[in-house]
Short mmCIF file of C-alpha atoms in Angstrom, two decimals:
data_model
loop_
_atom_site.label_atom_id
_atom_site.label_comp_id
_atom_site.label_asym_id
_atom_site.label_seq_id
_atom_site.Cartn_x
_atom_site.Cartn_y
_atom_site.Cartn_z
CA MET P 1 -16.66 -2.71 24.34
CA SER P 2 -18.75 -2.20 27.46
CA PRO P 3 -19.00 -5.55 29.64
CA ALA P 4 -22.72 -6.41 29.62
CA ALA P 5 -22.95 -8.99 32.50
CA LEU P 6 -24.15 -12.44 31.06
CA GLY P 7 -24.67 -14.17 34.33
CA PHE P 8 -22.80 -15.32 37.54
CA SER P 9 -21.69 -18.35 39.30
CA THR P 10 -20.78 -19.07 42.88
CA ASP P 11 -18.26 -21.08 44.97
CA VAL P 12 -17.51 -21.43 48.66
CA TYR P 13 -13.96 -20.51 49.70
CA VAL P 14 -12.45 -22.05 52.77
CA LEU P 15 -10.26 -19.09 54.42
CA PRO P 16 -7.84 -20.00 57.08
CA ASN P 17 -8.45 -18.67 60.68
CA PRO P 18 -5.75 -15.98 61.30
CA LYS P 19 -6.14 -16.67 65.16
CA VAL P 20 -5.06 -20.30 64.89
CA ASP P 21 -3.10 -20.67 61.52
CA ASN P 22 0.35 -19.38 61.21
CA GLU P 23 1.26 -17.10 58.16
CA GLU P 24 2.27 -19.94 55.81
CA GLU P 25 -1.02 -21.78 56.50
CA GLN P 26 -2.97 -18.50 55.86
CA GLU P 27 -1.75 -18.42 52.39
CA HIS P 28 -3.45 -21.68 51.65
CA ILE P 29 -7.18 -21.03 50.40
CA SER P 30 -9.39 -24.05 49.26
CA ILE P 31 -12.46 -24.04 47.23
CA ALA P 32 -15.09 -26.43 48.74
CA GLN P 33 -16.38 -29.14 46.89
CA LYS P 34 -20.06 -28.44 45.20
CA ASN P 35 -21.42 -31.56 46.66
CA LEU P 36 -20.66 -30.30 50.13
CA THR P 37 -22.02 -26.84 49.71
CA PHE P 38 -24.41 -25.15 47.14
CA ASP P 39 -24.63 -24.26 43.55
CA ILE P 40 -26.39 -21.07 42.48
CA SER P 41 -25.69 -19.70 39.16
CA LEU P 42 -27.63 -17.44 36.73
CA LYS P 43 -27.46 -17.20 33.02
CA GLY P 44 -29.08 -14.25 31.45
CA ASP P 45 -31.74 -11.89 32.99
CA ILE P 46 -29.14 -9.81 34.66
CA ARG P 47 -29.35 -5.95 34.07
CA THR P 48 -26.21 -3.76 33.65
CA LEU P 49 -26.77 -0.56 35.28
CA HIS P 50 -23.06 0.76 35.23
CA THR P 51 -19.75 -0.68 33.54
CA SER P 52 -17.21 1.89 34.97
CA THR P 53 -13.82 1.17 33.51
CA ALA P 54 -14.45 -2.51 33.23
CA ARG P 55 -14.04 -4.21 29.77
CA ARG P 56 -15.34 -7.34 28.09
CA GLY P 57 -13.66 -10.37 29.41
CA ASP P 58 -12.46 -8.68 32.75
CA ASP P 59 -12.33 -10.79 35.76
CA ILE P 60 -15.13 -9.24 37.95
CA SER P 61 -15.17 -11.61 41.26
CA GLY P 62 -14.81 -11.38 44.84
CA LEU P 63 -16.10 -12.46 48.28
CA LEU P 64 -19.89 -11.82 48.53
CA TYR P 65 -20.87 -9.35 51.32
CA VAL P 66 -23.55 -6.68 52.17
CA PRO P 67 -22.17 -3.09 52.16
CA THR P 68 -21.94 -1.73 55.74
CA LEU P 69 -24.94 0.05 57.23
CA ALA P 70 -26.16 0.37 60.75
CA TYR P 71 -28.46 -2.43 61.69
CA GLU P 72 -30.93 0.20 62.80
CA HIS P 73 -30.95 1.67 59.18
CA PRO P 74 -34.44 1.35 57.71
CA CYS P 75 -32.86 0.05 54.49
CA PHE P 76 -31.13 -2.72 56.39
CA HIS P 77 -32.92 -4.23 59.35
CA ASN P 78 -36.03 -4.90 57.53
CA TYR P 79 -34.50 -6.51 54.42
CA VAL P 80 -31.10 -7.90 55.23
CA PRO P 81 -30.56 -10.75 57.74
CA ARG P 82 -28.78 -9.84 60.86
CA ASN P 83 -26.00 -12.60 60.43
CA ALA P 84 -25.34 -11.46 56.80
CA THR P 85 -21.63 -11.30 55.95
CA GLN P 86 -20.23 -7.75 56.29
CA ILE P 87 -16.88 -6.24 55.89
CA SER P 88 -15.85 -7.00 59.50
CA ASP P 89 -16.53 -10.71 58.90
CA ILE P 90 -13.90 -10.90 56.15
CA PRO P 91 -10.76 -12.39 57.75
CA SER P 92 -8.33 -10.70 55.44
CA LEU P 93 -8.85 -7.58 53.49
CA ARG P 94 -6.66 -8.74 50.63
CA PHE P 95 -9.58 -10.32 48.94
CA ASP P 96 -11.68 -8.50 46.35
CA LEU P 97 -15.17 -8.07 47.27
CA ILE P 98 -18.70 -7.79 45.60
CA GLY P 99 -21.51 -6.19 47.33
CA ILE P 100 -24.91 -7.51 47.58
CA ALA P 101 -28.11 -5.49 48.63
CA PRO P 102 -31.80 -5.35 48.04
CA TRP P 103 -33.18 -2.57 45.81
CA VAL P 104 -35.60 -1.15 48.27
CA SER P 105 -35.64 2.57 46.73
CA LYS P 106 -33.36 4.85 45.12
CA HIS P 107 -32.33 6.37 48.42
CA CYS P 108 -31.53 3.13 50.00
CA SER P 109 -29.65 2.05 46.95
CA ARG P 110 -27.50 5.25 46.97
CA ASP P 111 -26.61 4.57 50.66
CA PHE P 112 -25.44 0.95 49.95
CA LEU P 113 -23.56 2.30 47.00
CA ASN P 114 -21.76 4.82 49.05
CA SER P 115 -20.91 2.43 51.73
CA ALA P 116 -19.38 -0.03 49.21
CA ALA P 117 -17.47 3.06 47.66
CA GLY P 118 -15.89 3.35 51.18
CA ASP P 119 -15.25 -0.22 52.16
CA SER P 120 -11.46 -0.38 51.89
CA GLY P 121 -11.44 0.29 48.14
CA LYS P 122 -11.77 -3.48 47.35
CA THR P 123 -15.22 -3.68 46.12
CA MET P 124 -15.26 -4.92 42.39
CA ALA P 125 -18.91 -4.69 41.80
CA VAL P 126 -22.38 -4.26 43.58
CA ILE P 127 -25.28 -6.50 42.77
CA PHE P 128 -28.83 -5.30 43.60
CA TYR P 129 -31.92 -7.67 43.63
CA THR P 130 -35.58 -6.60 43.47
CA LEU P 131 -38.20 -7.21 46.06
CA ASN P 132 -40.89 -7.90 43.71
CA GLN P 133 -41.67 -11.57 44.39
CA GLY P 134 -42.99 -13.67 41.19
CA ASN P 135 -41.39 -11.16 38.66
CA TYR P 136 -38.34 -13.19 38.11
CA THR P 137 -39.62 -14.68 34.93
CA SER P 138 -41.04 -11.52 33.73
CA GLY P 139 -37.65 -9.78 33.30
CA LEU P 140 -36.05 -6.58 34.83
CA PRO P 141 -37.01 -3.07 33.77
CA PRO P 142 -34.77 -1.62 31.04
CA ARG P 143 -31.77 0.61 32.02
CA SER P 144 -33.78 3.67 31.08
CA ASP P 145 -36.50 2.85 33.24
CA PRO P 146 -37.10 5.62 36.22
CA MET P 147 -36.72 2.81 38.72
CA TRP P 148 -32.97 2.91 38.16
CA GLY P 149 -32.79 6.77 38.49
CA ILE P 150 -29.42 7.04 40.14
CA ASP P 151 -26.17 8.72 38.79
CA PHE P 152 -23.95 5.69 38.75
CA THR P 153 -21.16 7.55 37.08
CA LYS P 154 -19.58 8.65 40.23
CA TYR P 155 -18.77 4.99 41.31
CA HIS P 156 -15.56 3.28 40.31
CA PHE P 157 -17.12 -0.23 40.16
CA PRO P 158 -19.82 -1.74 37.93
CA VAL P 159 -23.42 -1.94 39.16
CA TYR P 160 -25.77 -4.84 38.15
CA ALA P 161 -29.25 -5.77 39.06
CA ILE P 162 -31.16 -9.29 39.20
CA ASN P 163 -34.54 -10.51 40.04
CA ALA P 164 -35.71 -11.28 43.67
CA ASP P 165 -35.63 -15.18 43.54
CA PRO P 166 -31.83 -15.54 42.81
CA GLY P 167 -31.04 -12.39 44.72
CA GLU P 168 -32.79 -13.61 47.99
CA ALA P 169 -31.17 -17.04 47.62
CA LEU P 170 -27.82 -15.40 47.46
CA MET P 171 -28.55 -13.40 50.45
CA ASP P 172 -29.58 -16.36 52.56
CA LYS P 173 -26.20 -17.93 51.73
CA VAL P 174 -24.33 -14.87 52.48
CA ALA P 175 -26.05 -14.91 56.00
CA LEU P 176 -25.39 -18.75 56.35
CA TYR P 177 -21.71 -18.65 55.43
CA SER P 178 -20.63 -15.74 57.76
CA GLY P 179 -19.01 -17.63 60.58
CA ASN P 180 -16.56 -20.66 60.87
CA MET P 181 -17.35 -24.27 59.71
CA THR P 182 -19.52 -25.20 62.80
CA ASP P 183 -21.86 -22.33 61.96
CA VAL P 184 -22.92 -23.71 58.59
CA TRP P 185 -25.76 -25.97 59.72
CA ASP P 186 -26.95 -27.17 56.36
CA SER P 187 -23.56 -28.47 55.40
CA PRO P 188 -22.22 -30.54 58.36
CA GLN P 189 -19.62 -32.27 56.22
CA LEU P 190 -17.60 -29.13 55.80
CA ALA P 191 -16.46 -29.37 59.41
CA LEU P 192 -15.31 -33.11 58.86
CA GLN P 193 -13.63 -32.21 55.42
CA TYR P 194 -11.82 -28.91 56.75
CA ASP P 195 -10.59 -27.49 59.88
CA PRO P 196 -13.87 -26.48 61.95
CA ARG P 197 -12.12 -23.22 63.08
CA ASP P 198 -11.61 -22.01 59.36
CA PHE P 199 -14.10 -19.70 57.80
CA ALA P 200 -16.45 -20.34 54.88
CA ARG P 201 -17.35 -17.50 52.62
CA VAL P 202 -19.46 -17.14 49.37
CA TYR P 203 -17.33 -16.38 46.34
CA LEU P 204 -19.15 -14.93 43.23
CA LYS P 205 -17.95 -14.68 39.70
CA VAL P 206 -19.70 -12.36 37.15
CA ASP P 207 -19.48 -13.54 33.72
CA THR P 208 -18.69 -10.58 31.20
CA GLY P 209 -17.94 -12.83 28.26
CA SER P 210 -14.67 -13.80 26.83
CA ARG P 211 -12.10 -11.15 25.82
CA ASN P 212 -12.53 -10.88 22.11
CA PRO P 213 -9.03 -10.90 20.44
CA LEU P 214 -10.28 -9.72 16.99
CA PRO P 215 -10.27 -6.01 17.77
CA GLY P 216 -6.57 -6.30 18.61
CA LEU P 217 -5.95 -8.61 15.72
CA TRP P 218 -7.68 -6.51 13.42
CA ILE P 219 -5.69 -3.26 14.76
CA PHE P 220 -2.53 -5.12 14.21
CA LEU P 221 -3.40 -6.26 10.79
CA LEU P 222 -4.56 -2.63 9.82
CA ILE P 223 -1.28 -1.29 11.05
CA VAL P 224 0.47 -3.91 9.05
CA ILE P 225 -1.52 -3.11 6.01
CA ALA P 226 -1.02 0.63 6.36
CA VAL P 227 2.64 0.08 6.55
CA VAL P 228 2.70 -1.95 3.54
CA ILE P 229 0.65 0.47 1.60
CA PHE P 230 2.88 3.35 2.85
CA ILE P 231 5.92 1.43 1.59
CA PHE P 232 4.34 0.61 -1.63
CA GLY P 233 3.07 4.16 -2.13
CA PHE P 234 6.44 5.62 -1.17
CA THR P 235 8.28 3.45 -3.38
CA SER P 236 5.93 3.92 -6.25
CA MET P 237 6.20 7.76 -5.64
CA VAL P 238 9.90 7.67 -5.66
CA MET P 239 10.07 5.54 -8.81
CA HIS P 240 7.61 8.04 -10.61
CA TRP P 241 9.69 10.97 -9.61
CA ILE P 242 12.84 9.11 -11.04
CA GLN P 243 11.01 8.49 -14.23
CA TYR P 244 10.10 12.14 -14.28
CA ARG P 245 13.60 13.25 -13.86
CA TYR P 246 14.71 10.78 -16.58
CA ARG P 247 11.93 12.14 -18.85
CA LEU P 248 13.11 15.82 -18.22
CA ALA P 249 16.74 14.97 -18.96
CA LEU P 250 15.73 13.12 -22.25
CA ARG P 251 13.51 16.09 -23.22
CA ARG P 252 16.69 18.36 -22.79
CA ARG P 253 18.76 16.19 -24.86
CA VAL P 254 16.27 15.86 -27.58
CA ALA P 255 15.74 19.73 -27.52
CA SER P 256 19.40 20.36 -27.81
CA GLY P 257 19.71 18.04 -30.70
CA GLU P 258 21.82 15.49 -29.20
CA ILE P 259 19.36 12.89 -29.75
CA ASP P 260 17.12 12.00 -32.78
CA LEU P 261 14.71 9.65 -31.39
CA GLU P 262 13.26 8.17 -34.65
CA THR P 263 16.61 8.12 -36.40
CA MET P 264 18.01 6.18 -33.69
CA GLY P 265 14.92 3.94 -33.56
CA ILE P 266 13.96 4.82 -30.05
CA LYS P 267 10.43 6.30 -30.79
CA ARG P 268 8.44 6.40 -34.06
CA LEU P 269 7.45 9.94 -34.62
CA THR P 270 5.09 11.68 -36.86
CA ILE P 271 5.03 15.38 -38.08
CA PRO P 272 2.32 17.66 -36.92
CA GLN P 273 0.14 19.42 -39.53
CA ASP P 274 1.33 22.83 -38.57
CA ILE P 275 5.00 21.73 -39.27
CA LEU P 276 4.09 19.84 -42.32
CA ASP P 277 2.34 22.93 -43.83
CA LYS P 278 5.65 24.75 -43.80
CA PHE P 279 7.53 22.43 -46.16
CA PRO P 280 7.90 24.07 -49.60
CA LEU P 281 5.30 23.01 -52.17
CA ARG P 282 6.88 23.70 -55.58
CA VAL P 283 6.13 22.94 -59.32
CA TYR P 284 8.31 20.49 -60.71
CA GLU P 285 10.69 21.35 -63.69
CA SER P 286 12.63 19.14 -65.92
CA ILE P 287 16.37 18.19 -64.93
CA PRO P 288 18.50 21.00 -66.24
CA SER P 289 21.09 20.72 -68.92
CA PRO P 290 24.65 19.77 -68.03
CA SER P 291 25.63 23.34 -68.12
CA GLN P 292 22.92 24.08 -65.36
CA SER P 293 23.67 20.67 -63.58
CA PRO P 294 22.77 20.74 -59.83
CA ARG P 295 25.41 21.58 -57.61
CA PHE P 296 24.42 18.43 -55.45
CA PRO P 297 24.22 15.63 -57.76
CA VAL P 298 21.82 12.88 -56.94
CA PRO P 299 23.76 10.21 -55.11
CA SER P 300 23.83 6.63 -56.33
CA VAL P 301 22.83 4.06 -53.98
CA HIS P 302 25.32 1.64 -55.51
CA ASN P 303 28.31 4.04 -54.79
CA GLY P 304 28.41 3.38 -51.23
CA ALA P 305 31.15 5.72 -49.69
CA VAL P 306 30.78 8.56 -52.28
CA ALA P 307 27.01 8.47 -51.82
CA ALA P 308 27.17 8.52 -48.01
CA LYS P 309 29.63 11.37 -48.13
CA ALA P 310 27.46 13.43 -50.44
CA LEU P 311 24.45 12.47 -48.27
CA ARG P 312 25.99 13.64 -45.17
CA GLU P 313 27.07 16.94 -46.85
CA SER P 314 23.65 17.59 -48.25
CA LEU P 315 22.00 16.85 -44.78
CA SER P 316 24.29 19.25 -43.07
CA TYR P 317 23.25 21.93 -45.47
CA ALA P 318 19.53 21.07 -45.40
CA LYS P 319 19.77 21.30 -41.57
CA GLY P 320 21.67 24.71 -41.81
CA ARG P 321 24.95 23.35 -40.14
CA THR P 322 27.23 24.06 -43.23
CA SER P 323 27.14 26.05 -46.46
CA PRO P 324 26.88 24.37 -49.80
CA PRO P 325 30.17 23.31 -51.22
CA ASN P 326 29.63 24.95 -54.56
CA GLY P 327 28.11 28.29 -53.62
CA PRO P 328 24.78 29.63 -52.29
CA ARG P 329 21.36 27.91 -52.97
CA SER P 330 19.44 29.50 -55.91
CA TRP P 331 15.86 29.28 -57.14
CA ARG P 332 14.49 30.14 -60.64
CA HIS P 333 10.75 30.91 -61.07
CA GLY P 334 9.82 29.19 -57.85
CA THR P 335 11.40 25.76 -58.74
CA GLN P 336 14.39 24.00 -57.49
CA THR P 337 17.54 24.27 -59.59
CA ASN P 338 20.24 22.63 -57.05
CA ALA P 339 19.11 19.66 -55.14
CA PHE P 340 18.74 15.98 -55.21
CA SER P 341 16.44 16.08 -58.26
CA GLN P 342 14.16 13.13 -58.90
CA SER P 343 12.32 12.40 -62.03
CA ASN P 344 9.79 10.26 -60.21
CA CYS P 345 8.12 10.00 -56.81
CA ALA P 346 9.75 7.29 -54.72
CA VAL P 347 6.53 6.48 -53.02
CA CYS P 348 4.17 5.89 -56.00
CA LEU P 349 6.93 5.52 -58.71
CA GLU P 350 4.96 7.96 -61.10
CA GLU P 351 7.04 10.27 -63.19
CA TYR P 352 6.83 14.08 -62.57
CA GLU P 353 5.37 16.30 -65.29
CA PRO P 354 7.73 19.33 -65.71
CA GLY P 355 5.85 22.55 -65.17
CA ALA P 356 2.67 20.72 -64.08
CA THR P 357 3.42 18.36 -61.09
CA ASN P 358 3.28 19.97 -57.53
CA VAL P 359 5.94 18.38 -55.45
CA ARG P 360 6.54 18.68 -51.71
CA GLU P 361 10.26 19.25 -50.71
CA LEU P 362 11.51 17.81 -47.40
CA PRO P 363 14.51 19.40 -45.49
CA CYS P 364 16.79 16.65 -46.94
CA LEU P 365 15.92 18.05 -50.45
CA HIS P 366 14.05 15.11 -51.70
CA ILE P 367 10.73 15.75 -53.54
CA PHE P 368 7.40 13.77 -53.43
CA HIS P 369 3.89 14.02 -54.48
CA PRO P 370 2.05 15.96 -51.50
CA GLU P 371 -0.76 13.33 -51.69
CA CYS P 372 1.92 10.73 -51.14
CA ILE P 373 4.27 12.09 -48.63
CA ASP P 374 1.83 14.04 -46.54
CA PRO P 375 0.04 10.98 -45.20
CA HIS P 376 3.11 9.06 -44.68
CA LEU P 377 4.71 12.02 -42.60
CA SER P 378 1.66 12.65 -40.53
CA ASN P 379 0.46 9.07 -39.95
CA ASN P 380 3.53 6.57 -40.24
CA SER P 381 7.01 8.16 -39.80
CA SER P 382 8.71 11.49 -39.65
CA LEU P 383 11.74 9.83 -41.75
CA CYS P 384 12.19 10.63 -45.45
CA PRO P 385 11.46 7.38 -47.22
CA LEU P 386 14.65 7.64 -49.31
CA CYS P 387 17.51 8.69 -46.95
CA LYS P 388 15.74 7.99 -43.46
CA ALA P 389 16.76 11.54 -42.46
CA SER P 390 14.10 13.24 -40.03
CA ALA P 391 12.13 15.79 -41.60
CA LEU P 392 11.25 17.26 -38.00
CA PRO P 393 13.05 20.58 -37.06
CA LYS P 394 16.08 20.24 -34.99
CA GLY P 395 15.29 20.17 -31.43
CA TYR P 396 11.68 19.25 -31.92
CA VAL P 397 10.44 17.29 -28.63
CA PRO P 398 7.30 15.14 -29.03
CA PRO P 399 4.54 16.11 -26.73
CA HIS P 400 4.63 12.88 -24.84
CA LEU P 401 7.69 11.15 -23.83
CA THR P 402 6.77 7.82 -22.16
CA ASN P 403 8.85 5.71 -19.67
CA ALA P 404 9.17 3.12 -22.42
CA THR P 405 11.04 5.73 -24.63
CA VAL P 406 13.20 6.62 -21.64
CA ARG P 407 13.99 2.91 -21.13
CA ARG P 408 14.85 2.41 -24.76
CA GLU P 409 17.09 5.57 -25.05
CA ARG P 410 18.83 4.40 -21.68
CA ASN P 411 19.38 0.85 -23.23
CA MET P 412 20.78 2.53 -26.29
CA ARG P 413 23.46 4.37 -24.43
CA ARG P 414 24.23 1.39 -22.32
CA MET P 415 24.79 -0.82 -25.60
CA ARG P 416 26.94 1.91 -26.91
CA GLU P 417 28.88 2.15 -23.74
CA ARG P 418 29.29 -1.63 -23.64
CA TYR P 419 30.35 -1.60 -27.16
CA ALA P 420 32.96 0.97 -26.50
CA ASN P 421 34.33 -1.14 -23.49
CA ASN P 422 34.33 -4.23 -25.73
CA SER P 423 36.17 -2.37 -28.34
CA ASP P 424 38.76 -1.31 -25.58
CA SER P 425 38.97 -4.91 -24.43
CA SER P 426 39.59 -6.23 -27.93
CA ARG P 427 42.61 -3.89 -28.19
CA HIS P 428 43.84 -4.60 -24.87
CA PRO P 429 42.82 -8.31 -24.17
CA ASN P 430 44.19 -8.29 -20.77
CA SER P 431 42.49 -4.89 -19.54
CA VAL P 432 39.22 -4.83 -17.63
CA PRO P 433 37.24 -1.67 -16.64
CA SER P 434 38.67 -0.05 -13.79
CA SER P 435 35.69 2.08 -12.52
CA GLY P 436 31.96 1.99 -11.97
CA LEU P 437 29.90 -0.96 -11.05
CA GLN P 438 30.62 -2.59 -14.40
CA GLY P 439 34.43 -2.49 -13.48
CA ALA P 440 33.99 -3.77 -10.02
CA PHE P 441 31.75 -6.69 -11.42
CA SER P 442 34.55 -7.27 -14.04
CA ARG P 443 37.38 -7.32 -11.66
CA PHE P 444 35.38 -9.96 -9.59
CA THR P 445 34.10 -12.16 -12.28
CA GLY P 446 36.16 -11.53 -15.28
CA TRP P 447 33.17 -10.50 -17.36
CA ARG P 448 33.89 -7.98 -20.15
CA GLY P 449 30.56 -7.37 -21.75
CA ASN P 450 28.31 -9.41 -24.08
CA ALA P 451 30.38 -10.69 -26.98
CA SER P 452 27.33 -11.15 -29.11
CA ASP P 453 26.18 -7.70 -28.99
CA ALA P 454 29.73 -6.53 -29.92
CA GLU P 455 29.77 -8.97 -32.88
CA ASP P 456 26.49 -7.67 -34.01
CA TYR P 457 27.66 -4.11 -33.82
CA GLU P 458 30.80 -4.95 -35.58
CA ASN P 459 28.80 -6.47 -38.52
CA ALA P 460 26.70 -3.45 -38.58
CA ARG P 461 29.78 -1.16 -38.52
CA THR P 462 31.78 -3.07 -41.35
CA SER P 463 28.69 -3.38 -43.64
CA GLY P 464 28.07 0.41 -43.49
CA ALA P 465 29.52 1.14 -46.82
CA SER P 466 27.44 -1.56 -48.60
CA ASN P 467 24.24 -0.01 -46.98
CA GLY P 468 25.02 3.52 -48.31
CA GLY P 469 27.39 4.60 -45.45
CA ARG P 470 31.14 5.16 -45.10
CA HIS P 471 33.08 1.99 -44.16
CA GLY P 472 33.62 1.99 -40.26
CA GLU P 473 30.69 4.07 -39.58
CA PRO P 474 27.29 2.04 -38.97
CA ARG P 475 24.24 3.17 -40.32
CA ARG P 476 21.90 4.54 -37.49
CA ARG P 477 19.20 2.08 -38.24
CA SER P 478 21.39 -0.96 -38.16
CA PHE P 479 22.49 -0.13 -34.84
CA SER P 480 19.13 0.79 -33.29
CA ALA P 481 17.83 -2.54 -34.45
CA ILE P 482 20.24 -4.08 -32.24
CA ALA P 483 19.77 -1.80 -29.21
CA ALA P 484 16.12 -1.86 -28.81
CA PRO P 485 12.97 -3.41 -30.32
CA THR P 486 10.78 -1.33 -32.64
CA GLN P 487 7.94 0.70 -31.33
CA GLU P 488 5.36 -1.90 -32.80
CA GLU P 489 7.16 -4.78 -31.05
CA GLU P 490 7.12 -2.89 -27.79
CA GLU P 491 3.27 -2.02 -28.06
CA GLU P 492 2.60 -5.67 -28.97
CA GLU P 493 4.59 -6.79 -25.85
CA TRP P 494 2.69 -4.45 -23.70
CA ARG P 495 -0.65 -5.88 -25.18
CA ASN P 496 0.33 -9.40 -24.51
CA MET P 497 1.31 -8.78 -20.93
CA SER P 498 -1.23 -9.87 -18.20
CA ARG P 499 -3.33 -7.43 -16.48
CA TRP P 500 -1.08 -7.93 -13.37
CA SER P 501 2.21 -7.29 -15.12
CA ARG P 502 0.68 -4.00 -16.64
CA PHE P 503 -0.46 -3.00 -13.26
CA TRP P 504 3.01 -3.45 -11.66
CA LYS P 505 4.62 -1.67 -14.44
CA LYS P 506 2.28 1.34 -13.95
CA VAL P 507 2.63 1.47 -10.20
CA PHE P 508 6.32 0.70 -10.17
CA PRO P 509 7.69 2.21 -13.50
CA ARG P 510 11.24 1.58 -14.64
#
């Protein structure tokens, strides 16, 4: 920010006389008391003509002097007192200097500036004062006025202008305080207070305002905020990339048939209409006579182990993994003759009318009214209402796999691994896992997994026969209920979260 001058103040410096004082005494500089000298200050009504490299809050101060010109110079002898302090009247050039000169004309002002630029390089600023008496209260012309028509940019110091009244008062003091103490006739007390052989010089300080710490502070804060935003953005990007890789891996496992999302309770799926239209739509016929009994009898839900075996065999056949145990599948007049025949619809419990009722056959060979099963499959679930087998083709990948689906599938795998480790620990009570993070943690703490999870899974495993499955083999829905909440529960949990919680989960998915 350019340091526009706000005013100035003056002091009188008492400088040691190098001819009578030793080097140690020459280092001692005193500031004369105000009551012994004078006090000239100015607030406002100072025009900044050039700032150079100075900044707001910079210390612009120095001994006041008149830039050196020959006394015969027309710009000097008519306007500057003969005894005014010049560069030769400064006892030591180690002080900074501030030049003062009358603004006679642009030509004269340029000569004063050139002289100040060559005066030992110690000039910190130059102050001009106008010669128009009585204009002090009317203000100075603006910087754009033709009166100031000089190229100030080639000077390395700031240039200021003031009105005639304070300028002439300063010039009078510069002329008065140009010798030793005995020459200051209007302040005889100085010679009594200080060594009369010392020098008294006018010292001027230009007020450029206080250095504003806010820009630097704001820059620091902006840098900190930028770093924090970068860290947050980079972390979010990495986490989104990791979740993207997880979704790709899950998509590949689903496409390969390794995972059945809905059967395992990971994600509830529905059947698209184009797939639903491919399911056979047939006319129901009465159950054949015993001589034409179905090769796959209807399993009884009360005959647990046998029913589960028959169900697995039929599902394997329905999904094309095995051949039917009693020969190929056959059809007669477009109706099913060897399947899990049903006399009524399991959805509405209405009896089928042979030769009149249209039925929809699912890949698991169960049949239903189309108006009953189609809305269920397209709106509610892709699972068969009877056997809970998926009606979707093997390898079908839902169009949207969310991070929640990935997380639930990962929790399912971890639950199974934990159960496997707990099973090993139950067979070998003194053993602990020997590899991986869990093994290291177990060796350090003695932890062997969550026993309650293992007990829940063991209960589901041992109750498999009573639920229609083989003893020792858990039903898929039982284990999925242990491993992860249902889709509806997860959606309800998401709705119950605060806005901040949802925001953080979106920014940092996991």
